[in-house]
Amino acid sequence: MLAAENLTLQPEPPPGARADWTIDQAWDDYTEAEHAVWDRLFARQSALLPDRASPRFLAGLEVLKLGRPGVPRFEALSERLAGLTGWSVVAVPGLVPDAVFFDHLAQRRFVAGRFIRRPDQLDYLQEPDVFHDLFGHVPLLADPEFADYLQAYGEGGLRSLSLGALHRLARLYWRTVEFGLVSEPEGLRIYGAGILSSHGEALYALEDPAPARIAFDLRRVMRTRYRIDDFQQVYFVIHSFEDLLRQTIETDFAPLYVELEGLPDIAPDTLAPGDRLVEAG
Ligand code: HBI
Ligand code: FE
């Protein structure tokens, strides 16, 4: 549970938002032009991702019927998720405070931006919009293992706040949920939402010779800074979702945070001793 004293340190929700920062999706207020932006982005990414995305992501995309025309209705999506993994999707105005974000995840609620990018921003924007949040994140919430991972992440996030180690968990989130790769029998596949929702980075992460792809290591990830304004220079490759879940649920993070405090950070774009490179393709 979220401690009340944490909440009082957080900024207030903006006017019109509830105490937990949620708002109505107000689906009827989307314009035809906004639905058309969703359709364009959806068509482009779904043509690109077979053979590039994790099979579990592709299965989720299918079972949740995200490819119906127009911005999906959060209510309908939540009903389908409820029957599969017990998750739901709630609308928020934009970025929400960390404690609020983690508290929603811990209760199996995924917060999604209501707004959609403008037609001139198809390739890049920094704030998470409804396309990034729904297309990138929600399909894997239909997967029981990943669904458990994200809830555990929310619970761990709340604990990290009380231990002064939010940055460690933020790094873990970034290198898995947002920019993770997974090694499948057929080759490397994408499961990170930041890559899945980006045309350019989906190609770059798998096929460009520039970035390093190294085996996931929890300590290494939590020591590594990240940048939010460019494609990643290093991607971490998990063996399987089972493995990621085991490593995160079986680890006692409190002593790990103490241990890591004595070690220097690793820059976003360098290799470190002990890194195991994973071959692309
Ligand atoms: N808010 N809407 C939204 N989406 C996020 O992904 C998000 C957030 N607030 C905080 C947050 N993420 C971070 O705490 C984590 O990425 C670590
Ligand atoms: Fe995201």
PDB file of C-alpha atoms and ligand atoms in Angstrom:
ATOM      1  CA  MET A   1       0.000   0.000   0.000  1.00  0.00           C
ATOM      2  CA  LEU A   2       0.956   3.568  -0.651  1.00  0.00           C
ATOM      3  CA  ALA A   3       1.916   5.360   2.547  1.00  0.00           C
ATOM      4  CA  ALA A   4      -0.142   8.509   3.098  1.00  0.00           C
ATOM      5  CA  GLU A   5       2.968  10.541   3.918  1.00  0.00           C
ATOM      6  CA  ASN A   6       4.361   9.752   0.468  1.00  0.00           C
ATOM      7  CA  LEU A   7       1.302  11.146  -1.209  1.00  0.00           C
ATOM      8  CA  THR A   8       1.461  14.456   0.612  1.00  0.00           C
ATOM      9  CA  LEU A   9       4.907  15.049  -0.889  1.00  0.00           C
ATOM     10  CA  GLN A  10       3.547  14.628  -4.400  1.00  0.00           C
ATOM     11  CA  PRO A  11       2.160  17.403  -6.574  1.00  0.00           C
ATOM     12  CA  GLU A  12      -1.616  17.679  -6.695  1.00  0.00           C
ATOM     13  CA  PRO A  13      -3.484  16.193  -9.635  1.00  0.00           C
ATOM     14  CA  PRO A  14      -4.363  18.812 -12.283  1.00  0.00           C
ATOM     15  CA  PRO A  15      -7.876  20.310 -12.318  1.00  0.00           C
ATOM     16  CA  GLY A  16     -10.427  17.782 -13.565  1.00  0.00           C
ATOM     17  CA  ALA A  17      -8.357  14.749 -12.539  1.00  0.00           C
ATOM     18  CA  ARG A  18      -9.326  12.501  -9.623  1.00  0.00           C
ATOM     19  CA  ALA A  19      -7.199  12.105  -6.479  1.00  0.00           C
ATOM     20  CA  ASP A  20      -5.480   9.080  -8.092  1.00  0.00           C
ATOM     21  CA  TRP A  21      -4.746  11.230 -11.178  1.00  0.00           C
ATOM     22  CA  THR A  22      -7.163   9.343 -13.448  1.00  0.00           C
ATOM     23  CA  ILE A  23      -9.507  11.116 -15.868  1.00  0.00           C
ATOM     24  CA  ASP A  24     -12.285   9.935 -18.165  1.00  0.00           C
ATOM     25  CA  GLN A  25     -11.060   8.798 -21.545  1.00  0.00           C
ATOM     26  CA  ALA A  26     -13.930  10.823 -23.103  1.00  0.00           C
ATOM     27  CA  TRP A  27     -13.747   8.612 -26.171  1.00  0.00           C
ATOM     28  CA  ASP A  28     -16.542  10.532 -27.937  1.00  0.00           C
ATOM     29  CA  ASP A  29     -14.346  13.616 -27.939  1.00  0.00           C
ATOM     30  CA  TYR A  30     -11.671  12.131 -30.223  1.00  0.00           C
ATOM     31  CA  THR A  31     -11.864  13.748 -33.663  1.00  0.00           C
ATOM     32  CA  GLU A  32     -11.786  11.891 -36.970  1.00  0.00           C
ATOM     33  CA  ALA A  33      -8.281  13.246 -37.488  1.00  0.00           C
ATOM     34  CA  GLU A  34      -7.177  11.760 -34.158  1.00  0.00           C
ATOM     35  CA  HIS A  35      -8.628   8.352 -34.997  1.00  0.00           C
ATOM     36  CA  ALA A  36      -6.846   8.580 -38.349  1.00  0.00           C
ATOM     37  CA  VAL A  37      -3.495   9.151 -36.586  1.00  0.00           C
ATOM     38  CA  TRP A  38      -4.070   5.957 -34.573  1.00  0.00           C
ATOM     39  CA  ASP A  39      -4.920   4.032 -37.752  1.00  0.00           C
ATOM     40  CA  ARG A  40      -1.816   5.245 -39.557  1.00  0.00           C
ATOM     41  CA  LEU A  41       0.474   4.396 -36.653  1.00  0.00           C
ATOM     42  CA  PHE A  42      -1.199   1.044 -36.149  1.00  0.00           C
ATOM     43  CA  ALA A  43      -0.919   0.067 -39.816  1.00  0.00           C
ATOM     44  CA  ARG A  44       2.738   1.046 -39.952  1.00  0.00           C
ATOM     45  CA  GLN A  45       3.801  -0.778 -36.787  1.00  0.00           C
ATOM     46  CA  SER A  46       1.759  -3.911 -37.337  1.00  0.00           C
ATOM     47  CA  ALA A  47       3.269  -4.318 -40.797  1.00  0.00           C
ATOM     48  CA  LEU A  48       6.744  -4.025 -39.307  1.00  0.00           C
ATOM     49  CA  LEU A  49       6.500  -6.227 -36.229  1.00  0.00           C
ATOM     50  CA  PRO A  50       5.792  -9.803 -37.337  1.00  0.00           C
ATOM     51  CA  ASP A  51       9.208 -11.530 -37.033  1.00  0.00           C
ATOM     52  CA  ARG A  52      10.493  -8.595 -34.970  1.00  0.00           C
ATOM     53  CA  ALA A  53       8.246  -8.488 -31.879  1.00  0.00           C
ATOM     54  CA  SER A  54       8.038 -11.108 -29.144  1.00  0.00           C
ATOM     55  CA  PRO A  55       5.466 -13.773 -30.129  1.00  0.00           C
ATOM     56  CA  ARG A  56       3.727 -13.082 -26.838  1.00  0.00           C
ATOM     57  CA  PHE A  57       3.294  -9.428 -27.786  1.00  0.00           C
ATOM     58  CA  LEU A  58       1.866 -10.390 -31.181  1.00  0.00           C
ATOM     59  CA  ALA A  59      -0.528 -12.823 -29.503  1.00  0.00           C
ATOM     60  CA  GLY A  60      -1.696 -10.052 -27.139  1.00  0.00           C
ATOM     61  CA  LEU A  61      -2.231  -7.643 -30.027  1.00  0.00           C
ATOM     62  CA  GLU A  62      -4.462 -10.258 -31.649  1.00  0.00           C
ATOM     63  CA  VAL A  63      -6.449 -11.326 -28.613  1.00  0.00           C
ATOM     64  CA  LEU A  64      -7.105  -7.720 -27.494  1.00  0.00           C
ATOM     65  CA  LYS A  65      -8.289  -6.703 -30.970  1.00  0.00           C
ATOM     66  CA  LEU A  66      -6.282  -3.489 -30.918  1.00  0.00           C
ATOM     67  CA  GLY A  67      -6.380  -3.372 -34.719  1.00  0.00           C
ATOM     68  CA  ARG A  68      -9.996  -2.307 -34.996  1.00  0.00           C
ATOM     69  CA  PRO A  69     -10.181   1.141 -36.569  1.00  0.00           C
ATOM     70  CA  GLY A  70      -9.781   4.170 -34.345  1.00  0.00           C
ATOM     71  CA  VAL A  71      -8.415   4.809 -30.862  1.00  0.00           C
ATOM     72  CA  PRO A  72      -9.502   1.839 -28.703  1.00  0.00           C
ATOM     73  CA  ARG A  73     -12.008   2.331 -25.902  1.00  0.00           C
ATOM     74  CA  PHE A  74     -10.285   1.782 -22.549  1.00  0.00           C
ATOM     75  CA  GLU A  75     -13.456   0.246 -21.102  1.00  0.00           C
ATOM     76  CA  ALA A  76     -13.725  -2.455 -23.742  1.00  0.00           C
ATOM     77  CA  LEU A  77     -10.008  -3.144 -23.485  1.00  0.00           C
ATOM     78  CA  SER A  78     -10.222  -3.415 -19.692  1.00  0.00           C
ATOM     79  CA  GLU A  79     -13.072  -5.912 -19.992  1.00  0.00           C
ATOM     80  CA  ARG A  80     -11.005  -8.157 -22.247  1.00  0.00           C
ATOM     81  CA  LEU A  81      -7.959  -7.852 -19.970  1.00  0.00           C
ATOM     82  CA  ALA A  82     -10.030  -8.555 -16.870  1.00  0.00           C
ATOM     83  CA  GLY A  83     -10.894 -11.987 -18.224  1.00  0.00           C
ATOM     84  CA  LEU A  84      -7.295 -12.742 -19.183  1.00  0.00           C
ATOM     85  CA  THR A  85      -5.044 -11.406 -16.426  1.00  0.00           C
ATOM     86  CA  GLY A  86      -7.114  -9.081 -14.231  1.00  0.00           C
ATOM     87  CA  TRP A  87      -5.445  -5.901 -15.500  1.00  0.00           C
ATOM     88  CA  SER A  88      -7.315  -2.762 -16.519  1.00  0.00           C
ATOM     89  CA  VAL A  89      -6.383   0.424 -18.362  1.00  0.00           C
ATOM     90  CA  VAL A  90      -7.149   3.854 -16.902  1.00  0.00           C
ATOM     91  CA  ALA A  91      -6.695   7.272 -18.522  1.00  0.00           C
ATOM     92  CA  VAL A  92      -4.359   9.942 -17.122  1.00  0.00           C
ATOM     93  CA  PRO A  93      -3.548  13.456 -18.388  1.00  0.00           C
ATOM     94  CA  GLY A  94       0.176  12.733 -18.903  1.00  0.00           C
ATOM     95  CA  LEU A  95       3.094  11.763 -16.709  1.00  0.00           C
ATOM     96  CA  VAL A  96       1.999  11.066 -13.144  1.00  0.00           C
ATOM     97  CA  PRO A  97       4.148  11.123  -9.968  1.00  0.00           C
ATOM     98  CA  ASP A  98       6.184   7.975  -9.365  1.00  0.00           C
ATOM     99  CA  ALA A  99       4.276   6.892  -6.260  1.00  0.00           C
ATOM    100  CA  VAL A 100       0.965   7.246  -8.091  1.00  0.00           C
ATOM    101  CA  PHE A 101       2.323   5.323 -11.075  1.00  0.00           C
ATOM    102  CA  PHE A 102       3.627   2.457  -8.938  1.00  0.00           C
ATOM    103  CA  ASP A 103       0.453   2.292  -6.863  1.00  0.00           C
ATOM    104  CA  HIS A 104      -1.642   1.797 -10.003  1.00  0.00           C
ATOM    105  CA  LEU A 105       0.690  -0.919 -11.292  1.00  0.00           C
ATOM    106  CA  ALA A 106       0.701  -2.689  -7.933  1.00  0.00           C
ATOM    107  CA  GLN A 107      -3.094  -2.878  -8.270  1.00  0.00           C
ATOM    108  CA  ARG A 108      -2.963  -4.109 -11.861  1.00  0.00           C
ATOM    109  CA  ARG A 109      -4.080  -0.818 -13.356  1.00  0.00           C
ATOM    110  CA  PHE A 110      -2.067   0.462 -16.284  1.00  0.00           C
ATOM    111  CA  VAL A 111      -2.147   4.258 -16.653  1.00  0.00           C
ATOM    112  CA  ALA A 112      -2.397   5.409 -20.259  1.00  0.00           C
ATOM    113  CA  GLY A 113      -2.239   8.870 -21.777  1.00  0.00           C
ATOM    114  CA  ARG A 114      -5.582   9.918 -23.245  1.00  0.00           C
ATOM    115  CA  PHE A 115      -4.147  12.233 -25.891  1.00  0.00           C
ATOM    116  CA  ILE A 116      -2.700  11.204 -29.226  1.00  0.00           C
ATOM    117  CA  ARG A 117       0.268  12.787 -31.006  1.00  0.00           C
ATOM    118  CA  ARG A 118      -0.260  15.221 -33.876  1.00  0.00           C
ATOM    119  CA  PRO A 119       0.166  14.057 -37.484  1.00  0.00           C
ATOM    120  CA  ASP A 120       3.517  15.859 -37.649  1.00  0.00           C
ATOM    121  CA  GLN A 121       4.813  13.912 -34.619  1.00  0.00           C
ATOM    122  CA  LEU A 122       4.338  10.364 -35.943  1.00  0.00           C
ATOM    123  CA  ASP A 123       7.990   9.496 -35.464  1.00  0.00           C
ATOM    124  CA  TYR A 124       8.903  11.116 -32.222  1.00  0.00           C
ATOM    125  CA  LEU A 125       7.542  12.525 -29.016  1.00  0.00           C
ATOM    126  CA  GLN A 126       8.849  12.400 -25.481  1.00  0.00           C
ATOM    127  CA  GLU A 127       5.625  12.199 -23.458  1.00  0.00           C
ATOM    128  CA  PRO A 128       3.754   8.890 -23.541  1.00  0.00           C
ATOM    129  CA  ASP A 129       0.584   9.246 -25.664  1.00  0.00           C
ATOM    130  CA  VAL A 130      -2.242   6.770 -26.152  1.00  0.00           C
ATOM    131  CA  PHE A 131      -0.471   5.036 -29.040  1.00  0.00           C
ATOM    132  CA  HIS A 132       2.710   4.388 -27.074  1.00  0.00           C
ATOM    133  CA  ASP A 133       0.783   3.319 -23.988  1.00  0.00           C
ATOM    134  CA  LEU A 134      -1.834   1.086 -25.621  1.00  0.00           C
ATOM    135  CA  PHE A 135       0.013  -0.309 -28.591  1.00  0.00           C
ATOM    136  CA  GLY A 136       3.392  -0.538 -26.873  1.00  0.00           C
ATOM    137  CA  HIS A 137       2.471  -1.660 -23.377  1.00  0.00           C
ATOM    138  CA  VAL A 138      -0.967  -3.218 -23.246  1.00  0.00           C
ATOM    139  CA  PRO A 139      -0.606  -6.323 -25.472  1.00  0.00           C
ATOM    140  CA  LEU A 140       1.871  -7.883 -23.030  1.00  0.00           C
ATOM    141  CA  LEU A 141      -0.570  -7.314 -20.170  1.00  0.00           C
ATOM    142  CA  ALA A 142      -2.588 -10.137 -21.749  1.00  0.00           C
ATOM    143  CA  ASP A 143       0.365 -12.443 -21.018  1.00  0.00           C
ATOM    144  CA  PRO A 144       0.109 -13.982 -17.519  1.00  0.00           C
ATOM    145  CA  GLU A 145       3.851 -13.959 -16.861  1.00  0.00           C
ATOM    146  CA  PHE A 146       4.429 -10.401 -17.983  1.00  0.00           C
ATOM    147  CA  ALA A 147       1.259  -9.310 -16.157  1.00  0.00           C
ATOM    148  CA  ASP A 148       2.798 -10.626 -12.927  1.00  0.00           C
ATOM    149  CA  TYR A 149       6.120  -8.947 -13.666  1.00  0.00           C
ATOM    150  CA  LEU A 150       4.539  -5.522 -14.042  1.00  0.00           C
ATOM    151  CA  GLN A 151       2.554  -5.857 -10.840  1.00  0.00           C
ATOM    152  CA  ALA A 152       5.720  -6.950  -8.976  1.00  0.00           C
ATOM    153  CA  TYR A 153       7.460  -3.950 -10.488  1.00  0.00           C
ATOM    154  CA  GLY A 154       4.776  -1.635  -9.050  1.00  0.00           C
ATOM    155  CA  GLU A 155       5.182  -3.177  -5.613  1.00  0.00           C
ATOM    156  CA  GLY A 156       8.962  -2.955  -5.866  1.00  0.00           C
ATOM    157  CA  GLY A 157       8.646   0.653  -6.996  1.00  0.00           C
ATOM    158  CA  LEU A 158       6.750   1.627  -3.866  1.00  0.00           C
ATOM    159  CA  ARG A 159       9.408  -0.086  -1.724  1.00  0.00           C
ATOM    160  CA  SER A 160      12.226   1.580  -3.669  1.00  0.00           C
ATOM    161  CA  LEU A 161      10.723   4.994  -2.926  1.00  0.00           C
ATOM    162  CA  SER A 162      10.814   4.337   0.799  1.00  0.00           C
ATOM    163  CA  LEU A 163      14.428   3.104   0.472  1.00  0.00           C
ATOM    164  CA  GLY A 164      15.575   6.116  -1.546  1.00  0.00           C
ATOM    165  CA  ALA A 165      16.381   3.889  -4.534  1.00  0.00           C
ATOM    166  CA  LEU A 166      13.803   4.927  -7.104  1.00  0.00           C
ATOM    167  CA  HIS A 167      16.512   5.513  -9.708  1.00  0.00           C
ATOM    168  CA  ARG A 168      17.510   1.837  -9.540  1.00  0.00           C
ATOM    169  CA  LEU A 169      13.999   0.637 -10.327  1.00  0.00           C
ATOM    170  CA  ALA A 170      13.506   3.328 -12.951  1.00  0.00           C
ATOM    171  CA  ARG A 171      16.607   1.933 -14.697  1.00  0.00           C
ATOM    172  CA  LEU A 172      15.212  -1.587 -14.495  1.00  0.00           C
ATOM    173  CA  TYR A 173      11.898  -0.416 -15.959  1.00  0.00           C
ATOM    174  CA  TRP A 174      13.668   1.427 -18.741  1.00  0.00           C
ATOM    175  CA  ARG A 175      15.839  -1.537 -19.764  1.00  0.00           C
ATOM    176  CA  THR A 176      13.026  -4.102 -19.630  1.00  0.00           C
ATOM    177  CA  VAL A 177       9.488  -2.745 -19.961  1.00  0.00           C
ATOM    178  CA  GLU A 178      10.508   0.135 -22.250  1.00  0.00           C
ATOM    179  CA  PHE A 179      13.568  -1.055 -24.190  1.00  0.00           C
ATOM    180  CA  GLY A 180      13.934  -4.773 -23.595  1.00  0.00           C
ATOM    181  CA  LEU A 181      14.892  -7.448 -26.130  1.00  0.00           C
ATOM    182  CA  VAL A 182      14.286 -11.175 -25.657  1.00  0.00           C
ATOM    183  CA  SER A 183      16.209 -14.056 -27.137  1.00  0.00           C
ATOM    184  CA  GLU A 184      13.748 -16.425 -28.840  1.00  0.00           C
ATOM    185  CA  PRO A 185      14.640 -19.671 -30.643  1.00  0.00           C
ATOM    186  CA  GLU A 186      14.045 -17.824 -33.952  1.00  0.00           C
ATOM    187  CA  GLY A 187      16.338 -14.932 -32.999  1.00  0.00           C
ATOM    188  CA  LEU A 188      16.229 -11.624 -31.151  1.00  0.00           C
ATOM    189  CA  ARG A 189      12.773 -10.157 -30.620  1.00  0.00           C
ATOM    190  CA  ILE A 190      11.472  -6.886 -29.159  1.00  0.00           C
ATOM    191  CA  TYR A 191       9.305  -6.708 -26.051  1.00  0.00           C
ATOM    192  CA  GLY A 192      10.033  -3.135 -24.848  1.00  0.00           C
ATOM    193  CA  ALA A 193       7.157  -0.725 -25.450  1.00  0.00           C
ATOM    194  CA  GLY A 194       9.422   2.193 -26.367  1.00  0.00           C
ATOM    195  CA  ILE A 195      10.779   0.172 -29.277  1.00  0.00           C
ATOM    196  CA  LEU A 196       7.498  -1.500 -30.252  1.00  0.00           C
ATOM    197  CA  SER A 197       5.771   1.860 -30.629  1.00  0.00           C
ATOM    198  CA  SER A 198       8.609   3.410 -32.691  1.00  0.00           C
ATOM    199  CA  HIS A 199       9.096   2.657 -36.374  1.00  0.00           C
ATOM    200  CA  GLY A 200      12.685   3.875 -36.471  1.00  0.00           C
ATOM    201  CA  GLU A 201      13.850   2.273 -33.250  1.00  0.00           C
ATOM    202  CA  ALA A 202      12.247  -1.108 -34.049  1.00  0.00           C
ATOM    203  CA  LEU A 203      14.510  -1.355 -37.084  1.00  0.00           C
ATOM    204  CA  TYR A 204      17.504   0.136 -35.314  1.00  0.00           C
ATOM    205  CA  ALA A 205      17.313  -2.017 -32.175  1.00  0.00           C
ATOM    206  CA  LEU A 206      17.349  -5.283 -34.109  1.00  0.00           C
ATOM    207  CA  GLU A 207      19.167  -4.559 -37.338  1.00  0.00           C
ATOM    208  CA  ASP A 208      21.550  -1.645 -36.974  1.00  0.00           C
ATOM    209  CA  PRO A 209      25.191  -2.504 -36.292  1.00  0.00           C
ATOM    210  CA  ALA A 210      25.655   0.508 -33.987  1.00  0.00           C
ATOM    211  CA  PRO A 211      24.064  -0.476 -30.663  1.00  0.00           C
ATOM    212  CA  ALA A 212      25.413  -3.181 -28.344  1.00  0.00           C
ATOM    213  CA  ARG A 213      23.089  -6.019 -27.342  1.00  0.00           C
ATOM    214  CA  ILE A 214      24.179  -7.643 -24.109  1.00  0.00           C
ATOM    215  CA  ALA A 215      22.788 -10.331 -21.840  1.00  0.00           C
ATOM    216  CA  PHE A 216      20.485  -8.986 -19.117  1.00  0.00           C
ATOM    217  CA  ASP A 217      22.101  -8.715 -15.715  1.00  0.00           C
ATOM    218  CA  LEU A 218      20.126  -7.148 -12.880  1.00  0.00           C
ATOM    219  CA  ARG A 219      23.073  -5.454 -11.141  1.00  0.00           C
ATOM    220  CA  ARG A 220      24.511  -4.170 -14.402  1.00  0.00           C
ATOM    221  CA  VAL A 221      21.142  -2.716 -15.429  1.00  0.00           C
ATOM    222  CA  MET A 222      20.594  -0.960 -12.122  1.00  0.00           C
ATOM    223  CA  ARG A 223      24.028   0.680 -12.376  1.00  0.00           C
ATOM    224  CA  THR A 224      23.481   1.961 -15.906  1.00  0.00           C
ATOM    225  CA  ARG A 225      22.234   5.479 -16.626  1.00  0.00           C
ATOM    226  CA  TYR A 226      19.914   5.981 -19.568  1.00  0.00           C
ATOM    227  CA  ARG A 227      19.011   8.718 -22.000  1.00  0.00           C
ATOM    228  CA  ILE A 228      15.491   9.594 -23.019  1.00  0.00           C
ATOM    229  CA  ASP A 229      16.275  11.785 -26.019  1.00  0.00           C
ATOM    230  CA  ASP A 230      17.824   9.369 -28.520  1.00  0.00           C
ATOM    231  CA  PHE A 231      17.847   5.727 -29.616  1.00  0.00           C
ATOM    232  CA  GLN A 232      19.528   3.494 -27.023  1.00  0.00           C
ATOM    233  CA  GLN A 233      23.203   2.609 -27.391  1.00  0.00           C
ATOM    234  CA  VAL A 234      22.915  -0.556 -25.320  1.00  0.00           C
ATOM    235  CA  TYR A 235      20.014  -3.023 -25.259  1.00  0.00           C
ATOM    236  CA  PHE A 236      19.710  -5.734 -22.616  1.00  0.00           C
ATOM    237  CA  VAL A 237      18.536  -9.155 -23.776  1.00  0.00           C
ATOM    238  CA  ILE A 238      16.539 -11.408 -21.471  1.00  0.00           C
ATOM    239  CA  HIS A 239      16.524 -15.153 -21.847  1.00  0.00           C
ATOM    240  CA  SER A 240      12.775 -15.476 -21.248  1.00  0.00           C
ATOM    241  CA  PHE A 241       9.988 -13.805 -19.288  1.00  0.00           C
ATOM    242  CA  GLU A 242      10.118 -16.670 -16.793  1.00  0.00           C
ATOM    243  CA  ASP A 243      13.759 -15.845 -16.173  1.00  0.00           C
ATOM    244  CA  LEU A 244      13.110 -12.108 -15.772  1.00  0.00           C
ATOM    245  CA  LEU A 245      10.255 -12.794 -13.386  1.00  0.00           C
ATOM    246  CA  ARG A 246      12.353 -15.204 -11.334  1.00  0.00           C
ATOM    247  CA  GLN A 247      15.282 -12.802 -11.093  1.00  0.00           C
ATOM    248  CA  THR A 248      13.102  -9.911  -9.991  1.00  0.00           C
ATOM    249  CA  ILE A 249      10.755 -11.735  -7.624  1.00  0.00           C
ATOM    250  CA  GLU A 250      13.414 -13.860  -5.958  1.00  0.00           C
ATOM    251  CA  THR A 251      15.780 -10.961  -5.374  1.00  0.00           C
ATOM    252  CA  ASP A 252      15.730  -9.111  -2.077  1.00  0.00           C
ATOM    253  CA  PHE A 253      16.233  -5.589  -3.380  1.00  0.00           C
ATOM    254  CA  ALA A 254      16.943  -3.790  -0.083  1.00  0.00           C
ATOM    255  CA  PRO A 255      20.442  -5.297   0.465  1.00  0.00           C
ATOM    256  CA  LEU A 256      21.076  -5.025  -3.267  1.00  0.00           C
ATOM    257  CA  TYR A 257      20.472  -1.261  -3.139  1.00  0.00           C
ATOM    258  CA  VAL A 258      22.996  -1.001  -0.312  1.00  0.00           C
ATOM    259  CA  GLU A 259      25.539  -3.083  -2.229  1.00  0.00           C
ATOM    260  CA  LEU A 260      25.126  -0.976  -5.375  1.00  0.00           C
ATOM    261  CA  GLU A 261      25.605   2.259  -3.493  1.00  0.00           C
ATOM    262  CA  GLY A 262      29.315   1.469  -3.250  1.00  0.00           C
ATOM    263  CA  LEU A 263      29.692   0.957  -7.001  1.00  0.00           C
ATOM    264  CA  PRO A 264      30.040   3.628  -9.689  1.00  0.00           C
ATOM    265  CA  ASP A 265      27.374   4.196 -12.331  1.00  0.00           C
ATOM    266  CA  ILE A 266      27.954   2.932 -15.856  1.00  0.00           C
ATOM    267  CA  ALA A 267      27.471   5.388 -18.748  1.00  0.00           C
ATOM    268  CA  PRO A 268      24.586   4.752 -21.184  1.00  0.00           C
ATOM    269  CA  ASP A 269      26.875   4.011 -24.117  1.00  0.00           C
ATOM    270  CA  THR A 270      29.775   1.926 -22.809  1.00  0.00           C
ATOM    271  CA  LEU A 271      30.512  -1.747 -22.332  1.00  0.00           C
ATOM    272  CA  ALA A 272      31.622  -2.978 -18.916  1.00  0.00           C
ATOM    273  CA  PRO A 273      33.751  -5.906 -17.753  1.00  0.00           C
ATOM    274  CA  GLY A 274      31.662  -9.080 -17.684  1.00  0.00           C
ATOM    275  CA  ASP A 275      29.224  -7.969 -20.430  1.00  0.00           C
ATOM    276  CA  ARG A 276      28.146 -10.864 -22.617  1.00  0.00           C
ATOM    277  CA  LEU A 277      27.403  -9.757 -26.164  1.00  0.00           C
ATOM    278  CA  VAL A 278      24.397 -11.357 -27.829  1.00  0.00           C
ATOM    279  CA  GLU A 279      24.497 -11.855 -31.581  1.00  0.00           C
ATOM    280  CA  ALA A 280      21.739 -10.159 -33.586  1.00  0.00           C
ATOM    281  CA  GLY A 281      19.641 -12.264 -35.979  1.00  0.00           C
TER     282      GLY A 281
HETATM  283  N1  HBI B   1       3.484   8.343 -15.756  1.00  0.00           N
HETATM  284  N2  HBI B   1       1.800   8.340 -17.326  1.00  0.00           N
HETATM  285  C1  HBI B   1       2.979   7.852 -16.884  1.00  0.00           C
HETATM  286  N3  HBI B   1       3.616   6.886 -17.579  1.00  0.00           N
HETATM  287  C2  HBI B   1       4.796   6.369 -17.145  1.00  0.00           C
HETATM  288  O1  HBI B   1       5.366   5.481 -17.802  1.00  0.00           O
HETATM  289  C3  HBI B   1       5.370   6.866 -15.958  1.00  0.00           C
HETATM  290  C4  HBI B   1       4.671   7.864 -15.277  1.00  0.00           C
HETATM  291  N4  HBI B   1       5.180   8.376 -14.128  1.00  0.00           N
HETATM  292  C5  HBI B   1       6.376   7.876 -13.557  1.00  0.00           C
HETATM  293  C6  HBI B   1       7.054   6.848 -14.327  1.00  0.00           C
HETATM  294  N5  HBI B   1       6.567   6.392 -15.444  1.00  0.00           N
HETATM  295  C7  HBI B   1       8.357   6.347 -13.759  1.00  0.00           C
HETATM  296  O2  HBI B   1       8.250   6.321 -12.374  1.00  0.00           O
HETATM  297  C8  HBI B   1       8.803   4.952 -14.145  1.00  0.00           C
HETATM  298  O3  HBI B   1       9.074   4.905 -15.490  1.00  0.00           O
HETATM  299  C9  HBI B   1      10.017   4.562 -13.379  1.00  0.00           C
HETATM  300 FE    FE B   2       6.114   3.555 -21.733  1.00  0.00          FE
END
